[in-house]
């Protein structure tokens, strides 16, 4: 209706947030209120405490009694589910993982206007499409005699997605996402790192006017909302899960972080900041800070180091910051030229992908990766990423997890 079109969208957002904070209550609170309100009435009714000649009220008390009994049965069912889930029944774990993936995929693709596409597991070595990550990780390589070329298992699809947008004739404001599976053989294994990587890789075409931090922040906030909405829907399906996420994103640059915690290492700074700001976005990663060192390594040929970021949530189970997404506005010809020189990677200029970028033959984009297993372990309250993905672990890790009662898939 025309009257609704005049409503102020920011105002309606605030009203919705207030309603969420002040009007809605948890399942536990609702059950407690209902029990406290009706149990005295029901006891008096059952014990004959009310006059029998009020026949009209008998049906009311009967309905109230049946309501309370129904609530108790539902609560007992929830407790049974809780025991079954916390006992790490393998099937229920898989069911929850599938629900998280299906729900988030729907939420974030709608929020960012993305369409799903199929993606490669490997690319040719001479294409320049593989992600070099920090520059020292070795890709898994193999020869293909029938083709006469060597191939590499992808580290990520950061470059391939941008080329796919051109090939599939996507337009401004539209994008793609895909299930990316990778092997990172040189990964240092711990609770949140595995040699097997599964993530949603996504990429979206933007305008030159969108190449700024304000637009980056808008996309970050949309992804965070999708994660929080997924968590809320998960609680309805699995009410035994209790994680609460903060929807308010705190933004900070790596230089501001270094200035705030000059005596800490980059990872320690992340933990210190996210502990105080449980949903955080750390921006501008890859370039050297005033200390002379970068906050973290980032390949020079996909993210613009001045316009990228990592999204973190505080993980209460591990008592540490958990990176869920690495993303950014991608390099244009100018940024690529500058960063290749700074990184000492001028030899890449001759590769087909880089030639297309330097000659402005590819669309301007924003994109990133969102860890599937990391998101699942966060929302499900897992202590080890091996609880939600099947990978290979050293014997010490397997023994430690077994003693701690942590089932690895």
Coordinates of N, CA, C and O in Angstrom, one line a residue, residues 38-49:
X38 N -0.2 -21.0 36.2 CA -1.3 -21.9 36.1 C -1.2 -23.1 37.2 O -2.2 -23.7 37.4
X39 N 0.0 -23.3 37.7 CA 0.1 -24.5 38.5 C -0.8 -24.5 39.8 O -1.4 -25.5 40.2
X40 N -0.9 -23.3 40.4 CA -1.7 -23.1 41.6 C -3.2 -23.3 41.3 O -3.9 -24.0 42.0
X41 N -3.6 -22.7 40.2 CA -5.0 -22.8 39.7 C -5.4 -24.2 39.4 O -6.4 -24.7 39.9
X42 N -4.5 -24.9 38.7 CA -4.7 -26.3 38.4 C -4.8 -27.2 39.6 O -5.7 -28.1 39.7
X43 N -3.9 -27.0 40.6 CA -3.9 -27.8 41.8 C -5.2 -27.6 42.6 O -5.8 -28.6 43.1
X44 N -5.7 -26.4 42.6 CA -6.9 -26.1 43.4 C -8.1 -26.7 42.7 O -9.0 -27.2 43.3
X45 N -8.1 -26.7 41.3 CA -9.2 -27.3 40.6 C -9.2 -28.8 40.8 O -10.3 -29.3 41.0
X46 N -8.1 -29.4 40.7 CA -8.0 -30.9 40.8 C -8.4 -31.3 42.2 O -8.9 -32.4 42.4
X47 N -8.1 -30.5 43.2 CA -8.4 -30.9 44.6 C -9.8 -30.5 45.0 O -10.2 -30.6 46.2
X48 N -10.6 -29.9 44.1 CA -12.0 -29.6 44.4 C -12.1 -28.2 45.1 O -13.1 -28.0 45.8
X49 N -11.1 -27.4 44.9 CA -11.1 -26.1 45.6 C -12.0 -25.1 45.0 O -12.2 -24.0 45.6

